Amino acid sequence: MRSSFIKQSIGVNPLLTARDWLIFGGIFGAIMLLWIVVAPGISSAAARGALFGAIGGGLPSLLGCLPVRGSVPAERSVSFLGRIEQAGFKPAGETAEGRIFNYKGPRWMRWDSNRIVIRTAADGALHVTAPYYFYFRLKRLQS
């Protein structure tokens, strides 16, 4: 099956807004505070292991939100929009950036980076910015 999404680049900043940075910093700060408070009561090796495990456990969510930029040919735009709905994204309005699709679920549970932005070109092609995990899922479905 021919791919509908043609990847052009992968960004380096998974955290789009100050809110994302605050959430990530809050989680990291809570882990550090727990490490400082709990660490004196347990062995230092176990405390270091828990700290590095918690940090390592948070990295996949950051890597999954890396922005992937690409395009979708005009003849495949309808099927691509269907894939967005199948993946659980819903329209959230239109801004100067383009049409925004947010992942379903309450606002407090999602990153601002976890969204799809679609801009329509003059020839009908779609210019898309999507999170890496959506791109990865799309490629698996199309192979």
Short mmCIF file of N, CA and C in Angstrom, two decimals, residues 3-119:
data_model
loop_
_atom_site.label_atom_id
_atom_site.label_comp_id
_atom_site.label_asym_id
_atom_site.label_seq_id
_atom_site.Cartn_x
_atom_site.Cartn_y
_atom_site.Cartn_z
N SER A 3 2.05 4.88 0.79
CA SER A 3 1.93 5.71 1.98
C SER A 3 1.22 7.02 1.66
N SER A 4 0.36 7.45 2.58
CA SER A 4 -0.33 8.71 2.36
C SER A 4 0.41 9.88 3.01
N PHE A 5 1.24 9.60 4.00
CA PHE A 5 1.97 10.65 4.70
C PHE A 5 3.44 10.58 4.30
N ILE A 6 3.96 11.66 3.75
CA ILE A 6 5.34 11.71 3.30
C ILE A 6 6.12 12.56 4.29
N LYS A 7 6.97 11.91 5.09
CA LYS A 7 7.73 12.60 6.13
C LYS A 7 8.79 13.49 5.49
N GLN A 8 8.89 14.72 6.04
CA GLN A 8 9.91 15.64 5.56
C GLN A 8 10.96 15.91 6.63
N SER A 9 10.54 16.03 7.90
CA SER A 9 11.49 16.26 8.98
C SER A 9 10.90 15.89 10.32
N ILE A 10 11.78 15.69 11.28
CA ILE A 10 11.38 15.44 12.66
C ILE A 10 11.98 16.55 13.51
N GLY A 11 11.15 17.21 14.30
CA GLY A 11 11.61 18.29 15.15
C GLY A 11 12.38 17.79 16.36
N VAL A 12 12.93 18.72 17.12
CA VAL A 12 13.73 18.35 18.28
C VAL A 12 13.10 18.77 19.60
N ASN A 13 12.02 19.53 19.57
CA ASN A 13 11.41 20.02 20.80
C ASN A 13 10.05 19.36 21.01
N PRO A 14 9.96 18.37 21.91
CA PRO A 14 8.67 17.72 22.14
C PRO A 14 7.71 18.54 22.98
N LEU A 15 8.20 19.57 23.65
CA LEU A 15 7.36 20.37 24.53
C LEU A 15 7.04 21.69 23.84
N LEU A 16 5.80 21.84 23.43
CA LEU A 16 5.39 22.97 22.60
C LEU A 16 5.19 24.26 23.38
N THR A 17 4.57 24.18 24.54
CA THR A 17 4.19 25.40 25.27
C THR A 17 4.81 25.43 26.65
N ALA A 18 4.66 26.58 27.30
CA ALA A 18 5.14 26.72 28.67
C ALA A 18 4.40 25.77 29.60
N ARG A 19 3.14 25.48 29.30
CA ARG A 19 2.37 24.53 30.12
C ARG A 19 3.00 23.15 30.08
N ASP A 20 3.44 22.72 28.90
CA ASP A 20 4.12 21.43 28.78
C ASP A 20 5.40 21.41 29.61
N TRP A 21 6.18 22.49 29.52
CA TRP A 21 7.42 22.57 30.30
C TRP A 21 7.12 22.56 31.79
N LEU A 22 6.06 23.25 32.20
CA LEU A 22 5.67 23.27 33.62
C LEU A 22 5.27 21.88 34.11
N ILE A 23 4.47 21.17 33.33
CA ILE A 23 4.06 19.82 33.72
C ILE A 23 5.28 18.92 33.84
N PHE A 24 6.15 18.95 32.83
CA PHE A 24 7.34 18.10 32.86
C PHE A 24 8.24 18.48 34.02
N GLY A 25 8.44 19.77 34.24
CA GLY A 25 9.26 20.23 35.36
C GLY A 25 8.66 19.86 36.70
N GLY A 26 7.33 19.93 36.80
CA GLY A 26 6.65 19.54 38.04
C GLY A 26 6.83 18.07 38.34
N ILE A 27 6.70 17.24 37.33
CA ILE A 27 6.89 15.80 37.51
C ILE A 27 8.34 15.52 37.92
N PHE A 28 9.28 16.14 37.21
CA PHE A 28 10.69 15.93 37.53
C PHE A 28 11.01 16.45 38.93
N GLY A 29 10.45 17.62 39.30
CA GLY A 29 10.66 18.18 40.63
C GLY A 29 10.09 17.29 41.73
N ALA A 30 8.92 16.72 41.49
CA ALA A 30 8.32 15.81 42.47
C ALA A 30 9.19 14.57 42.66
N ILE A 31 9.75 14.06 41.57
CA ILE A 31 10.64 12.90 41.66
C ILE A 31 11.88 13.26 42.48
N MET A 32 12.45 14.42 42.19
CA MET A 32 13.65 14.85 42.93
C MET A 32 13.33 15.05 44.42
N LEU A 33 12.18 15.64 44.73
CA LEU A 33 11.79 15.86 46.12
C LEU A 33 11.61 14.53 46.85
N LEU A 34 10.94 13.60 46.20
CA LEU A 34 10.78 12.28 46.80
C LEU A 34 12.13 11.61 47.01
N TRP A 35 13.03 11.80 46.07
CA TRP A 35 14.36 11.20 46.20
C TRP A 35 15.10 11.78 47.39
N ILE A 36 14.99 13.10 47.58
CA ILE A 36 15.67 13.74 48.70
C ILE A 36 15.04 13.34 50.03
N VAL A 37 13.71 13.26 50.07
CA VAL A 37 13.02 12.95 51.31
C VAL A 37 13.12 11.47 51.65
N VAL A 38 12.96 10.61 50.67
CA VAL A 38 12.93 9.17 50.92
C VAL A 38 14.32 8.56 50.92
N ALA A 39 15.26 9.13 50.19
CA ALA A 39 16.58 8.54 50.03
C ALA A 39 17.33 8.30 51.35
N PRO A 40 17.27 9.20 52.33
CA PRO A 40 18.00 8.91 53.57
C PRO A 40 17.51 7.64 54.28
N GLY A 41 16.27 7.24 54.05
CA GLY A 41 15.73 6.06 54.71
C GLY A 41 16.05 4.75 54.02
N ILE A 42 16.52 4.80 52.77
CA ILE A 42 16.84 3.57 52.04
C ILE A 42 18.26 3.65 51.52
N SER A 43 18.75 2.58 51.01
CA SER A 43 20.13 2.58 50.52
C SER A 43 20.26 3.53 49.34
N SER A 44 21.44 4.10 49.20
CA SER A 44 21.64 5.08 48.13
C SER A 44 21.56 4.43 46.75
N ALA A 45 21.97 3.18 46.64
CA ALA A 45 21.90 2.50 45.35
C ALA A 45 20.45 2.33 44.91
N ALA A 46 19.58 1.96 45.84
CA ALA A 46 18.16 1.80 45.52
C ALA A 46 17.53 3.15 45.18
N ALA A 47 17.93 4.20 45.89
CA ALA A 47 17.38 5.54 45.62
C ALA A 47 17.81 6.02 44.24
N ARG A 48 19.09 5.82 43.92
CA ARG A 48 19.57 6.23 42.58
C ARG A 48 18.87 5.42 41.49
N GLY A 49 18.68 4.14 41.74
CA GLY A 49 17.99 3.30 40.77
C GLY A 49 16.56 3.76 40.54
N ALA A 50 15.87 4.13 41.63
CA ALA A 50 14.49 4.62 41.50
C ALA A 50 14.45 5.95 40.75
N LEU A 51 15.41 6.83 41.03
CA LEU A 51 15.46 8.12 40.36
C LEU A 51 15.70 7.95 38.86
N PHE A 52 16.71 7.18 38.51
CA PHE A 52 17.01 6.98 37.09
C PHE A 52 15.89 6.21 36.39
N GLY A 53 15.26 5.30 37.09
CA GLY A 53 14.13 4.57 36.52
C GLY A 53 12.96 5.48 36.23
N ALA A 54 12.69 6.40 37.15
CA ALA A 54 11.58 7.34 36.94
C ALA A 54 11.88 8.30 35.79
N ILE A 55 13.10 8.77 35.72
CA ILE A 55 13.47 9.67 34.62
C ILE A 55 13.41 8.91 33.29
N GLY A 56 13.97 7.70 33.28
CA GLY A 56 13.94 6.88 32.07
C GLY A 56 12.53 6.51 31.65
N GLY A 57 11.65 6.33 32.62
CA GLY A 57 10.26 6.00 32.30
C GLY A 57 9.51 7.16 31.68
N GLY A 58 9.95 8.39 31.94
CA GLY A 58 9.29 9.56 31.37
C GLY A 58 9.77 9.92 29.98
N LEU A 59 10.93 9.41 29.58
CA LEU A 59 11.49 9.77 28.28
C LEU A 59 10.65 9.30 27.09
N PRO A 60 10.06 8.09 27.12
CA PRO A 60 9.27 7.68 25.95
C PRO A 60 8.10 8.62 25.65
N SER A 61 7.49 9.18 26.69
CA SER A 61 6.38 10.10 26.42
C SER A 61 6.88 11.38 25.76
N LEU A 62 8.09 11.80 26.10
CA LEU A 62 8.66 12.97 25.44
C LEU A 62 9.02 12.66 23.99
N LEU A 63 9.66 11.52 23.78
CA LEU A 63 10.06 11.15 22.42
C LEU A 63 8.84 10.91 21.52
N GLY A 64 7.76 10.40 22.10
CA GLY A 64 6.54 10.16 21.32
C GLY A 64 5.88 11.43 20.85
N CYS A 65 6.16 12.55 21.50
CA CYS A 65 5.56 13.82 21.11
C CYS A 65 6.45 14.67 20.22
N LEU A 66 7.59 14.13 19.79
CA LEU A 66 8.42 14.90 18.85
C LEU A 66 7.60 15.24 17.61
N PRO A 67 7.65 16.48 17.14
CA PRO A 67 6.84 16.85 15.97
C PRO A 67 7.43 16.33 14.66
N VAL A 68 6.60 15.65 13.89
CA VAL A 68 6.99 15.16 12.57
C VAL A 68 6.25 16.00 11.55
N ARG A 69 6.99 16.60 10.63
CA ARG A 69 6.39 17.42 9.59
C ARG A 69 6.41 16.65 8.28
N GLY A 70 5.32 16.77 7.55
CA GLY A 70 5.25 16.08 6.29
C GLY A 70 4.08 16.57 5.47
N SER A 71 3.80 15.87 4.39
CA SER A 71 2.70 16.28 3.52
C SER A 71 1.90 15.04 3.11
N VAL A 72 0.68 15.31 2.73
CA VAL A 72 -0.24 14.28 2.25
C VAL A 72 -0.75 14.74 0.88
N PRO A 73 -0.61 13.92 -0.16
CA PRO A 73 -1.11 14.31 -1.48
C PRO A 73 -2.62 14.55 -1.44
N ALA A 74 -3.10 15.41 -2.32
CA ALA A 74 -4.52 15.78 -2.34
C ALA A 74 -5.43 14.57 -2.51
N GLU A 75 -5.04 13.61 -3.32
CA GLU A 75 -5.91 12.45 -3.57
C GLU A 75 -6.00 11.52 -2.36
N ARG A 76 -5.13 11.67 -1.40
CA ARG A 76 -5.16 10.82 -0.20
C ARG A 76 -5.61 11.57 1.05
N SER A 77 -6.04 12.80 0.90
CA SER A 77 -6.38 13.61 2.07
C SER A 77 -7.60 13.09 2.82
N VAL A 78 -8.60 12.57 2.12
CA VAL A 78 -9.80 12.06 2.79
C VAL A 78 -9.46 10.84 3.64
N SER A 79 -8.67 9.92 3.11
CA SER A 79 -8.30 8.74 3.90
C SER A 79 -7.41 9.11 5.07
N PHE A 80 -6.56 10.12 4.90
CA PHE A 80 -5.70 10.56 5.99
C PHE A 80 -6.54 11.16 7.12
N LEU A 81 -7.52 11.97 6.78
CA LEU A 81 -8.40 12.55 7.81
C LEU A 81 -9.18 11.45 8.53
N GLY A 82 -9.52 10.38 7.83
CA GLY A 82 -10.17 9.24 8.46
C GLY A 82 -9.23 8.55 9.45
N ARG A 83 -7.96 8.45 9.10
CA ARG A 83 -6.97 7.85 10.00
C ARG A 83 -6.82 8.69 11.27
N ILE A 84 -6.91 10.00 11.13
CA ILE A 84 -6.82 10.87 12.30
C ILE A 84 -7.97 10.59 13.26
N GLU A 85 -9.17 10.46 12.71
CA GLU A 85 -10.33 10.15 13.56
C GLU A 85 -10.19 8.77 14.19
N GLN A 86 -9.73 7.78 13.42
CA GLN A 86 -9.53 6.43 13.96
C GLN A 86 -8.54 6.42 15.11
N ALA A 87 -7.54 7.29 15.05
CA ALA A 87 -6.52 7.34 16.09
C ALA A 87 -7.01 8.04 17.35
N GLY A 88 -8.20 8.61 17.33
CA GLY A 88 -8.76 9.23 18.52
C GLY A 88 -8.57 10.73 18.63
N PHE A 89 -8.25 11.38 17.52
CA PHE A 89 -8.11 12.82 17.53
C PHE A 89 -9.43 13.45 17.10
N LYS A 90 -9.75 14.59 17.70
CA LYS A 90 -10.99 15.28 17.35
C LYS A 90 -10.67 16.74 16.99
N PRO A 91 -11.45 17.34 16.10
CA PRO A 91 -11.19 18.72 15.70
C PRO A 91 -11.30 19.66 16.90
N ALA A 92 -10.37 20.60 16.97
CA ALA A 92 -10.37 21.56 18.08
C ALA A 92 -10.43 22.99 17.58
N GLY A 93 -10.73 23.17 16.30
CA GLY A 93 -10.84 24.53 15.77
C GLY A 93 -9.76 24.85 14.77
N GLU A 94 -9.79 26.09 14.35
CA GLU A 94 -8.84 26.54 13.35
C GLU A 94 -8.14 27.79 13.87
N THR A 95 -6.83 27.84 13.69
CA THR A 95 -6.03 28.99 14.11
C THR A 95 -5.20 29.47 12.92
N ALA A 96 -4.32 30.41 13.19
CA ALA A 96 -3.43 30.89 12.13
C ALA A 96 -2.48 29.78 11.68
N GLU A 97 -2.20 28.81 12.55
CA GLU A 97 -1.33 27.68 12.19
C GLU A 97 -2.01 26.74 11.22
N GLY A 98 -3.32 26.57 11.34
CA GLY A 98 -4.08 25.65 10.52
C GLY A 98 -5.17 24.98 11.35
N ARG A 99 -5.70 23.88 10.83
CA ARG A 99 -6.71 23.12 11.58
C ARG A 99 -6.02 22.31 12.66
N ILE A 100 -6.56 22.38 13.86
CA ILE A 100 -5.97 21.69 15.01
C ILE A 100 -6.84 20.48 15.37
N PHE A 101 -6.19 19.35 15.61
CA PHE A 101 -6.85 18.14 16.08
C PHE A 101 -6.17 17.73 17.39
N ASN A 102 -6.95 17.67 18.47
CA ASN A 102 -6.42 17.26 19.77
C ASN A 102 -6.83 15.84 20.07
N TYR A 103 -6.01 15.18 20.87
CA TYR A 103 -6.33 13.81 21.29
C TYR A 103 -7.50 13.86 22.26
N LYS A 104 -8.38 12.86 22.16
CA LYS A 104 -9.54 12.83 23.04
C LYS A 104 -9.07 12.70 24.50
N GLY A 105 -9.92 13.10 25.40
CA GLY A 105 -9.59 13.04 26.82
C GLY A 105 -9.58 14.42 27.43
N PRO A 106 -9.58 14.48 28.73
CA PRO A 106 -9.62 15.79 29.40
C PRO A 106 -8.33 16.57 29.18
N ARG A 107 -8.46 17.87 29.22
CA ARG A 107 -7.33 18.77 28.97
C ARG A 107 -6.16 18.54 29.92
N TRP A 108 -6.46 18.29 31.18
CA TRP A 108 -5.39 18.15 32.16
C TRP A 108 -4.56 16.89 31.95
N MET A 109 -5.05 15.97 31.13
CA MET A 109 -4.32 14.73 30.90
C MET A 109 -3.51 14.72 29.61
N ARG A 110 -3.50 15.81 28.86
CA ARG A 110 -2.76 15.77 27.60
C ARG A 110 -1.75 16.91 27.49
N TRP A 111 -0.70 16.63 26.77
CA TRP A 111 0.30 17.64 26.46
C TRP A 111 -0.25 18.52 25.34
N ASP A 112 0.15 19.78 25.33
CA ASP A 112 -0.23 20.64 24.22
C ASP A 112 0.49 20.21 22.94
N SER A 113 1.61 19.55 23.10
CA SER A 113 2.39 19.06 21.95
C SER A 113 1.72 17.89 21.27
N ASN A 114 0.82 17.24 21.95
CA ASN A 114 0.18 16.03 21.43
C ASN A 114 -1.04 16.44 20.60
N ARG A 115 -0.76 17.05 19.46
CA ARG A 115 -1.82 17.50 18.57
C ARG A 115 -1.35 17.40 17.13
N ILE A 116 -2.33 17.46 16.24
CA ILE A 116 -2.04 17.42 14.81
C ILE A 116 -2.48 18.75 14.22
N VAL A 117 -1.61 19.37 13.45
CA VAL A 117 -1.91 20.63 12.78
C VAL A 117 -1.89 20.38 11.28
N ILE A 118 -2.97 20.78 10.61
CA ILE A 118 -3.07 20.56 9.16
C ILE A 118 -3.30 21.90 8.46
N ARG A 119 -2.47 22.16 7.45
CA ARG A 119 -2.62 23.34 6.60
C ARG A 119 -2.85 22.84 5.17
#
